[in-house]
PDB file of C-alpha atoms in Angstrom:
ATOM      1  CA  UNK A  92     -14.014  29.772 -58.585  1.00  0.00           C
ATOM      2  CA  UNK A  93     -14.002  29.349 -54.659  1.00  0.00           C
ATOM      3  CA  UNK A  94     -12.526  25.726 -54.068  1.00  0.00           C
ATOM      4  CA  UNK A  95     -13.682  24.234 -50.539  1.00  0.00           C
ATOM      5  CA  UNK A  96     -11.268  22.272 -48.446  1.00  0.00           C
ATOM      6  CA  UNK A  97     -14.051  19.919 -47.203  1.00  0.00           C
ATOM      7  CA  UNK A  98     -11.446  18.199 -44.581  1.00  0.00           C
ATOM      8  CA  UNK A  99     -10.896  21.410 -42.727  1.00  0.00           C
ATOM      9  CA  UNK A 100     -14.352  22.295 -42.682  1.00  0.00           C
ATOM     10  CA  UNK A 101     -15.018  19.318 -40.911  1.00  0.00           C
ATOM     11  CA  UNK A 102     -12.122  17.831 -38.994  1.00  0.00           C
ATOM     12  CA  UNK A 103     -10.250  21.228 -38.723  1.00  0.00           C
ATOM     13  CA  UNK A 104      -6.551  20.757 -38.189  1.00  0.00           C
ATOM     14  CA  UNK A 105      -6.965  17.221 -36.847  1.00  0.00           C
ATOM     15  CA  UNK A 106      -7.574  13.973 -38.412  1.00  0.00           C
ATOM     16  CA  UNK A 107     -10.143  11.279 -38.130  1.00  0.00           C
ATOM     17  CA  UNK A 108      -8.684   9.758 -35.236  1.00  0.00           C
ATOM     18  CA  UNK A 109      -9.261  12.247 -32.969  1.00  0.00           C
ATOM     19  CA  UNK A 110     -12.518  11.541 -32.625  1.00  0.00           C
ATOM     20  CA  UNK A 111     -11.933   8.588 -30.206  1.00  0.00           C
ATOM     21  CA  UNK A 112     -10.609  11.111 -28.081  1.00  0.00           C
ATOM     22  CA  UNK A 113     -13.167  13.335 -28.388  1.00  0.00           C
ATOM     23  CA  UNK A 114     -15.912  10.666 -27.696  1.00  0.00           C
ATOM     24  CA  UNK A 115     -13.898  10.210 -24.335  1.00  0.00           C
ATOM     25  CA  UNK A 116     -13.365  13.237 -23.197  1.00  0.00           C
ATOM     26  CA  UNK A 117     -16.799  14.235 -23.478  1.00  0.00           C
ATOM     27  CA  UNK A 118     -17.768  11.206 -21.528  1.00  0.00           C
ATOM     28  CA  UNK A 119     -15.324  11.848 -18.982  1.00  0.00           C
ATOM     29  CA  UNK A 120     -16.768  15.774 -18.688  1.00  0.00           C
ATOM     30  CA  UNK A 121     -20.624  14.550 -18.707  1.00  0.00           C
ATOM     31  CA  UNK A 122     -19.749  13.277 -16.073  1.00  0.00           C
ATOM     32  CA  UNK A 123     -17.150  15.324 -14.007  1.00  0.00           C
ATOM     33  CA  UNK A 124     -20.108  18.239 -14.496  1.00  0.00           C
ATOM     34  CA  UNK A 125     -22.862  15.511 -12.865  1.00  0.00           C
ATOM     35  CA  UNK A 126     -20.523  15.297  -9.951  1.00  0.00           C
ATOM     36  CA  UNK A 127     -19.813  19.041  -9.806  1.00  0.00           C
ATOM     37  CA  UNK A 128     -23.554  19.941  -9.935  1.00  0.00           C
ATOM     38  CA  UNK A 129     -23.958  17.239  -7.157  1.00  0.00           C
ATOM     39  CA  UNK A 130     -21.489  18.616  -4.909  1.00  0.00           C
ATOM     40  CA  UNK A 131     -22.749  22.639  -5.003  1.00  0.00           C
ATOM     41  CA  UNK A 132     -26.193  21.039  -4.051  1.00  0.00           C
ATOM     42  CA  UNK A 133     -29.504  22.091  -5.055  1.00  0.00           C
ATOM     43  CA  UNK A 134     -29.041  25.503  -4.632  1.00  0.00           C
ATOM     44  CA  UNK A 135     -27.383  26.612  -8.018  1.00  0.00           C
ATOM     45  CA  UNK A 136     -29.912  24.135  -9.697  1.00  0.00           C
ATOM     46  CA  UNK A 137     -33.375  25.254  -9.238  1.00  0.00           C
ATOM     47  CA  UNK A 138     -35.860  24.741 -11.954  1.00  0.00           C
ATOM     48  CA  UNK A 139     -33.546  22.598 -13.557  1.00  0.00           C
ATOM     49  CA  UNK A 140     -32.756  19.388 -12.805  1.00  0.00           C
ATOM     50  CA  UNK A 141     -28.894  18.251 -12.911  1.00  0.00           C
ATOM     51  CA  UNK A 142     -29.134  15.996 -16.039  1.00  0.00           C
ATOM     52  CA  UNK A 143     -31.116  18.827 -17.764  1.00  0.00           C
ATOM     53  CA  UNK A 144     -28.404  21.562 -16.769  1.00  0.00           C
ATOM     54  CA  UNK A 145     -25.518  19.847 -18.074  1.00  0.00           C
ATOM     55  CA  UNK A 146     -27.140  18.707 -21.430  1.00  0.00           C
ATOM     56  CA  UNK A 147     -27.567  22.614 -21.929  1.00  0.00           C
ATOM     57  CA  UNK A 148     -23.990  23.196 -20.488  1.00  0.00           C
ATOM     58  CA  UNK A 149     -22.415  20.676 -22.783  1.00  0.00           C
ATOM     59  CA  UNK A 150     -24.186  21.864 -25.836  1.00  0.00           C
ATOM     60  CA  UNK A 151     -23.761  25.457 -25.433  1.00  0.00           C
ATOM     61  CA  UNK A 152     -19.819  24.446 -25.363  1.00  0.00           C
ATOM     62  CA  UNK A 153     -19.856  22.186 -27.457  1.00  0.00           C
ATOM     63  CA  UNK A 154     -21.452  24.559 -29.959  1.00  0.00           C
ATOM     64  CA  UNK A 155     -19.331  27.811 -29.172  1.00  0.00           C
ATOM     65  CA  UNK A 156     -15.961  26.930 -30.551  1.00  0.00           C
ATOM     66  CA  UNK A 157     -16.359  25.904 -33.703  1.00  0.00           C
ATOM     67  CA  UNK A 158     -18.066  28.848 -34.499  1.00  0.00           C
ATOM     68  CA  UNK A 159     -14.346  31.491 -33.360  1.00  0.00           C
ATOM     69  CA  UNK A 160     -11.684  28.631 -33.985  1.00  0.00           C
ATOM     70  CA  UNK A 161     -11.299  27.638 -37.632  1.00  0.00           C
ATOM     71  CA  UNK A 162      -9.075  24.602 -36.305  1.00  0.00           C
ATOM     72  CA  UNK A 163     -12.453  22.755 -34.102  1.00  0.00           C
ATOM     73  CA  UNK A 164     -14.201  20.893 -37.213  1.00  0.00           C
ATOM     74  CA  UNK A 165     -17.835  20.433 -37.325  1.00  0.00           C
ATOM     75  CA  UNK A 166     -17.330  16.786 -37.244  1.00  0.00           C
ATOM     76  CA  UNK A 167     -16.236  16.688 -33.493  1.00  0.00           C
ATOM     77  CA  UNK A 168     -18.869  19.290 -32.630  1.00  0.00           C
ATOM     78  CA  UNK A 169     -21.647  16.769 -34.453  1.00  0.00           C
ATOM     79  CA  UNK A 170     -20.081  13.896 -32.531  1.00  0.00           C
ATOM     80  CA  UNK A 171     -20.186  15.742 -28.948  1.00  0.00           C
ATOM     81  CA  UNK A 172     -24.220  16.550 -29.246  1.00  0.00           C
ATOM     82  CA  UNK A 173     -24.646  13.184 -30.620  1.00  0.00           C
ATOM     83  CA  UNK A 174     -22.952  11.890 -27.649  1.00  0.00           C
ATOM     84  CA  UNK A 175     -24.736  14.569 -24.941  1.00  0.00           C
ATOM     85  CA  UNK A 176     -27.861  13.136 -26.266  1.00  0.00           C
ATOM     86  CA  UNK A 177     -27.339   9.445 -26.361  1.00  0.00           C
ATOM     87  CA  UNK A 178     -26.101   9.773 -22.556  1.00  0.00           C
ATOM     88  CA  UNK A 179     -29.403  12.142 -21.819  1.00  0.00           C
ATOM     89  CA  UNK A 180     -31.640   9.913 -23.522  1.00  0.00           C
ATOM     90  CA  UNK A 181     -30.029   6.924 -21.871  1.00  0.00           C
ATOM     91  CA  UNK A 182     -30.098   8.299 -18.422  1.00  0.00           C
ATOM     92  CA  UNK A 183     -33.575   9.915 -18.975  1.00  0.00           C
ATOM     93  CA  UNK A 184     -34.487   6.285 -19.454  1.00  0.00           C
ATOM     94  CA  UNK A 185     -32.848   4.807 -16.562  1.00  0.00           C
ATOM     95  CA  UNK A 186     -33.986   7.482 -14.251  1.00  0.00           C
ATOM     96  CA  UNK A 187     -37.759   6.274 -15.189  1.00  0.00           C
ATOM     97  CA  UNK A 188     -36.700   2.491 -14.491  1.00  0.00           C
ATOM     98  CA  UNK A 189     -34.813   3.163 -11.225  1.00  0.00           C
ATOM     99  CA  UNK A 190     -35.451   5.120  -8.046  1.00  0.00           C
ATOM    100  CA  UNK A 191     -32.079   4.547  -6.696  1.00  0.00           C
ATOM    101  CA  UNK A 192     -30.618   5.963  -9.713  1.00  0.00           C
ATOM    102  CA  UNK A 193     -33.164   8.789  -9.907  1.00  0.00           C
ATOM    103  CA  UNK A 194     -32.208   9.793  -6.128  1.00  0.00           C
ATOM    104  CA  UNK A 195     -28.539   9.636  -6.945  1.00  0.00           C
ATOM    105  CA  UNK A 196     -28.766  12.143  -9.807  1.00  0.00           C
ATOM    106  CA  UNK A 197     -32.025  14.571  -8.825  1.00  0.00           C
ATOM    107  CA  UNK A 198     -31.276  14.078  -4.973  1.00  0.00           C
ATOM    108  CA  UNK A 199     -34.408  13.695  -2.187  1.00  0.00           C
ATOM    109  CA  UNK A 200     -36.936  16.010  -0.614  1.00  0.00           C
ATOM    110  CA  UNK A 201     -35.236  17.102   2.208  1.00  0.00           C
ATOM    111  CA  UNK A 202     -37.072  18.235   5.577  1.00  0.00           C
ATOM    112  CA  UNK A 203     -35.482  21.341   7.001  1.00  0.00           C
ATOM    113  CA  UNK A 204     -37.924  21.940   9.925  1.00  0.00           C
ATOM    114  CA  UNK A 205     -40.464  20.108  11.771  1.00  0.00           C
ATOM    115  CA  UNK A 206     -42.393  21.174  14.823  1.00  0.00           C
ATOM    116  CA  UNK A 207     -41.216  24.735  14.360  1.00  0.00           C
ATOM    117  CA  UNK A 208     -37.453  23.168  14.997  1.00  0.00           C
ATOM    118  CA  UNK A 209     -34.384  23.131  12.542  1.00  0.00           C
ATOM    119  CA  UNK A 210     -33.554  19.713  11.429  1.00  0.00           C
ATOM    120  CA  UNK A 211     -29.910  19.918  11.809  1.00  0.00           C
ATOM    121  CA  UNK A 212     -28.727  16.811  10.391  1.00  0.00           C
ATOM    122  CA  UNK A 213     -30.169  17.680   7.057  1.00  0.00           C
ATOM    123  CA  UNK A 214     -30.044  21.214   7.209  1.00  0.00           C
ATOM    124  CA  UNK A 215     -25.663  20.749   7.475  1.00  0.00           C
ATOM    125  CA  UNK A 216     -25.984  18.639   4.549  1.00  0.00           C
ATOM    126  CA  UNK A 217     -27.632  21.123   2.049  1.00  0.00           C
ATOM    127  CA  UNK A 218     -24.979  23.712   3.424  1.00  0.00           C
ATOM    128  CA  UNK A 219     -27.338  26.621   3.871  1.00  0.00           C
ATOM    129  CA  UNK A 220     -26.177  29.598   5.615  1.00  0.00           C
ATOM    130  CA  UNK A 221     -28.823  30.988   8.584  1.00  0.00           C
ATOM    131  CA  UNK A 222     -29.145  34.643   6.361  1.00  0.00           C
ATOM    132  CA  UNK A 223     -30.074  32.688   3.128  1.00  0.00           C
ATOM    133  CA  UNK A 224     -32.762  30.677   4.688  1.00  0.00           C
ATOM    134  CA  UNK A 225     -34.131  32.884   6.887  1.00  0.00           C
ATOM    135  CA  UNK A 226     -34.558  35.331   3.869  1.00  0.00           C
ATOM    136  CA  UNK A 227     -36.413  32.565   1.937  1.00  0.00           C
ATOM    137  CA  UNK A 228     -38.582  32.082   4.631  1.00  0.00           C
ATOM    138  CA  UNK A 229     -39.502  35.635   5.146  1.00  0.00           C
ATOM    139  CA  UNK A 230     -40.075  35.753   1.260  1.00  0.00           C
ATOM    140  CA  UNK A 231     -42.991  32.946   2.262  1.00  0.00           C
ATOM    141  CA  UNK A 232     -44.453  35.656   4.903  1.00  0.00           C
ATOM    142  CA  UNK A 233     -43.204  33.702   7.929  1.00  0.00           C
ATOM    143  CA  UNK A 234     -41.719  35.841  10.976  1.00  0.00           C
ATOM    144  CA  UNK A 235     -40.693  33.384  13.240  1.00  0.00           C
ATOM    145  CA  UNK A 236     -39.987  29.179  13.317  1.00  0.00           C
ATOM    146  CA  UNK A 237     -43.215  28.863  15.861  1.00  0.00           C
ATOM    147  CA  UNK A 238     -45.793  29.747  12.954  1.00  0.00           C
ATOM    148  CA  UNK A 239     -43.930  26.539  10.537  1.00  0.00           C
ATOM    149  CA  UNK A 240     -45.329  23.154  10.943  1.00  0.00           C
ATOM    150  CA  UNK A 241     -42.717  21.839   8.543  1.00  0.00           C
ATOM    151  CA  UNK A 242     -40.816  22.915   5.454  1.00  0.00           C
ATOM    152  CA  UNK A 243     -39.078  20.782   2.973  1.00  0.00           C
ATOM    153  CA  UNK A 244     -36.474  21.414   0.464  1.00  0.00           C
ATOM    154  CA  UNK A 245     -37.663  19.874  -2.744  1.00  0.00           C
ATOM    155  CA  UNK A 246     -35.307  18.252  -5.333  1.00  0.00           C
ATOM    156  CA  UNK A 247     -35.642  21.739  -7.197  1.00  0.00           C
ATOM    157  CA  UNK A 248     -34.317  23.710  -4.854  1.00  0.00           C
ATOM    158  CA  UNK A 249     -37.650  25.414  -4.108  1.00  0.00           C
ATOM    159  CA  UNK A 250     -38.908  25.440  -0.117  1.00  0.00           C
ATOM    160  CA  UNK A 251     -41.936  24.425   0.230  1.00  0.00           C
ATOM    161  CA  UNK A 252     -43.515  25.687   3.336  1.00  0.00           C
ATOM    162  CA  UNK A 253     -46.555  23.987   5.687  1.00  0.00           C
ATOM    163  CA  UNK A 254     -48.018  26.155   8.386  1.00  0.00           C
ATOM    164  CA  UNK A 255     -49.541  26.086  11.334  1.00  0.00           C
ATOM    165  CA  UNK A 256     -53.158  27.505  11.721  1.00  0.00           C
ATOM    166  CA  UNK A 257     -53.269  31.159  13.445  1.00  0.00           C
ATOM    167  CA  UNK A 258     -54.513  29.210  16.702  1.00  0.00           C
ATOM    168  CA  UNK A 259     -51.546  26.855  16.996  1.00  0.00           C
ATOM    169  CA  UNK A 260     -49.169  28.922  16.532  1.00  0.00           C
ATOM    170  CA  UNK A 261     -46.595  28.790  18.991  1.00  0.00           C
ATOM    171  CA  UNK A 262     -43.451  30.880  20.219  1.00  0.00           C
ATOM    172  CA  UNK A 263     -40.851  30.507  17.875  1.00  0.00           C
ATOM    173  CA  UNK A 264     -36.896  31.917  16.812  1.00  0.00           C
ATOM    174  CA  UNK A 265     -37.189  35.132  14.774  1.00  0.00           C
ATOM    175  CA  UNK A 266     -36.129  35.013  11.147  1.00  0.00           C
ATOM    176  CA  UNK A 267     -35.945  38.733  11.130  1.00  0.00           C
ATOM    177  CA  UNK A 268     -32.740  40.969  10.315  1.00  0.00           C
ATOM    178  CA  UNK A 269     -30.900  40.834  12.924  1.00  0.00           C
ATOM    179  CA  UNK A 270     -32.813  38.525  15.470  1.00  0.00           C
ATOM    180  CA  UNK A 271     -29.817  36.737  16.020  1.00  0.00           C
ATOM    181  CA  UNK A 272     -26.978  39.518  16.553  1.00  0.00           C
ATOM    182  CA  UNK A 273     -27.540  39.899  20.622  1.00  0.00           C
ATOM    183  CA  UNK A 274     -27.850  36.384  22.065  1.00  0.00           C
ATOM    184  CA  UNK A 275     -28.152  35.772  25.383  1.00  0.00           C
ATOM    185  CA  UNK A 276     -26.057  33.380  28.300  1.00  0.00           C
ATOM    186  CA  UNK A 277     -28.253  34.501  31.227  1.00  0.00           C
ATOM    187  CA  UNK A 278     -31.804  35.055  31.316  1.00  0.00           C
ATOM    188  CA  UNK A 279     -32.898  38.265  34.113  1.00  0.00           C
ATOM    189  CA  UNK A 280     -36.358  37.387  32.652  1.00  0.00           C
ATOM    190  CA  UNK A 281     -39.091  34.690  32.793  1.00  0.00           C
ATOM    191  CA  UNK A 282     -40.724  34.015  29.136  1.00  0.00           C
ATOM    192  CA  UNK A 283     -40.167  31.646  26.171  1.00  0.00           C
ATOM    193  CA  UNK A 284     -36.514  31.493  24.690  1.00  0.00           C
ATOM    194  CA  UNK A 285     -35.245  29.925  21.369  1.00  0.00           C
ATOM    195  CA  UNK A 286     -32.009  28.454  21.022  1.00  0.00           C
ATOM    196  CA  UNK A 287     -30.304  30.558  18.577  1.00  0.00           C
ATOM    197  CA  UNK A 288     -28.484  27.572  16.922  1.00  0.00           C
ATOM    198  CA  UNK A 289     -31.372  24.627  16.505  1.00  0.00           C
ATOM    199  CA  UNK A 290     -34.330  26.969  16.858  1.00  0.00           C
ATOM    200  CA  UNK A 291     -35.975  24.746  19.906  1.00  0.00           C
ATOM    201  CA  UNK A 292     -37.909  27.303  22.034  1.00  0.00           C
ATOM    202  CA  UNK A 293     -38.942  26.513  26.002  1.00  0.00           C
ATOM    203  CA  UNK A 294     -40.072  28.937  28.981  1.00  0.00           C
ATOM    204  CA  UNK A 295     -37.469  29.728  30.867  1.00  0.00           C
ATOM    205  CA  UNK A 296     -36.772  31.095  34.241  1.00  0.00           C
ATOM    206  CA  UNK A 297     -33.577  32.849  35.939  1.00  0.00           C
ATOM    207  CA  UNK A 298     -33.387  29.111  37.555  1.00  0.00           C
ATOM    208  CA  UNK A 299     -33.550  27.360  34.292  1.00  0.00           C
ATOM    209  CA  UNK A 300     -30.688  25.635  32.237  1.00  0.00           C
ATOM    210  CA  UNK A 301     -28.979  27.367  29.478  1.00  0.00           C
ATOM    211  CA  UNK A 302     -27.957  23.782  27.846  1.00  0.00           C
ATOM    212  CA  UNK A 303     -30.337  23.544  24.580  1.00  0.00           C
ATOM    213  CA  UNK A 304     -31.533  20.010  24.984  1.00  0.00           C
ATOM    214  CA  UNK A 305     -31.492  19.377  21.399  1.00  0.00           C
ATOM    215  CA  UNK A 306     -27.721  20.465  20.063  1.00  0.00           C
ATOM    216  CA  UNK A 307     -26.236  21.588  23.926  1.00  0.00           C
ATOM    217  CA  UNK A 308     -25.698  25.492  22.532  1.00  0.00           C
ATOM    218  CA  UNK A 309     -26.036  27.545  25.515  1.00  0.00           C
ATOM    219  CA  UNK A 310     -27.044  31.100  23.473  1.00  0.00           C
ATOM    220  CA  UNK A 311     -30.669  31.985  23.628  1.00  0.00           C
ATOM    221  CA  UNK A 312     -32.740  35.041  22.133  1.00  0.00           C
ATOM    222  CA  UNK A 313     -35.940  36.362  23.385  1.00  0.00           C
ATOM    223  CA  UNK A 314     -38.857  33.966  20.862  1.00  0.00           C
ATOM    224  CA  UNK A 315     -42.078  35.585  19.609  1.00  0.00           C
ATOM    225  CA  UNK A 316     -45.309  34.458  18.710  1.00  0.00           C
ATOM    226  CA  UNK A 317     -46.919  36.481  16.237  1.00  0.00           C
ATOM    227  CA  UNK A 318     -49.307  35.713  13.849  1.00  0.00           C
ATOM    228  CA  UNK A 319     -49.130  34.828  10.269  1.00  0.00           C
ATOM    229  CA  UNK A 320     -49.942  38.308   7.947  1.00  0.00           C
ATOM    230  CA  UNK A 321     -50.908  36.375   4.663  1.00  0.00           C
TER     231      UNK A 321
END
């Protein structure tokens, strides 16, 4: 006859009052992975959004030890995804009621260019390196900044691209391989220049200024003006 020790199988080697403990510890973690998320930025979210990622986080933990370690009961494992879902439900429902709190959590469209132009106060703050968005924006079939009207950065992480029509496109800084690797401090040349930092692009002259009006950078690369190939 197999006999069943019912308290292991549920509280493992502890006893009931460990469960105030784990009620608070995975309270504290919800949110310590909110803040985590938060900080890496939108990037290693994507599709997801943050309150959706760590309710899958938190359950695929919560659900993987009790199935190797004989001494994690079932009963704290219940009480985590009881927990999980009482905060998701309850901020699900306080997302809906407030904005602030939904832009605190999910974050804000952010505009990365406009007028063919990096936005540099908001492109520091997603903390996007030049190669990684200049390869999205080559995914989107764009060869240089002059042929982007705008482009925003949308809560999912996903760019999302508006362009300007074939006859307003304007010289712009390459987002080609390599564009950037031999900038210039003296221009032998007359034509249209971007500033390699901030993307602005002017004509320039042998006479002209090398002081980017726009973030003071002083390095320059030849711009282009190509049209779209959609």
């Amino acid at each position: 006859m197999i006999t069943i020790d019912w308290s292991a199988l549920f509280l493992g080697t502890e006893d009931w009052s460990f469960l105030t403990e784990v009620a608070l510890r995975t309270f504290i973690m919800f949110l310590i992975i909110i803040i985590g998320l938060r900080l890496m930025g939108k990037r290693g979210v994507k599709q997801l959004s943050v309150v959706e990622l760590v309710v899958i986080l938190g359950l695929g933990s919560a659900a993987g030890d009790p199935m190797f370690y004989k001494e994690v009961g079932l009963a704290f494992t219940m009480l985590v995804f009881l927990i999980i879902i009482v905060l998701y439900a309850a901020l699900t429902y306080i997302v809906g009621k407030s904005k602030k709190v939904e832009n605190l959590l999910e974050g804000k469209p952010v505009c990365l260019i406009q007028d063919g132009i990096f936005v540099l106060e908001n492109f520091k703050k997603e903390n996007l390196g030049s190669d990684e968005f200049f390869a999205e924006l080559r995914l989107k079939g764009i060869s240089h900044l002059g042929q982007v009207e705008t482009a925003i950065e949308e809560t999912s992480g996903e760019l999302s691209v508006f362009y300007y029509a074939d006859e307003e496109i304007k010289p712009g800084l390459s987002v080609m391989p390599d564009s950037l690797n031999n900038p210039l401090k003296r221009i032998d040349e007359a034509g249209h220049y971007s500033c390699t930092f901030c993307g602005y692009t002017d004509y320039k002259t042998s006479a002209s200024s090398l002081i980017c009006p726009k973030c003071k950078k002083k390095e320059w690369v030849k711009a282009t003006s190509k049209k779209r190939i959609s």
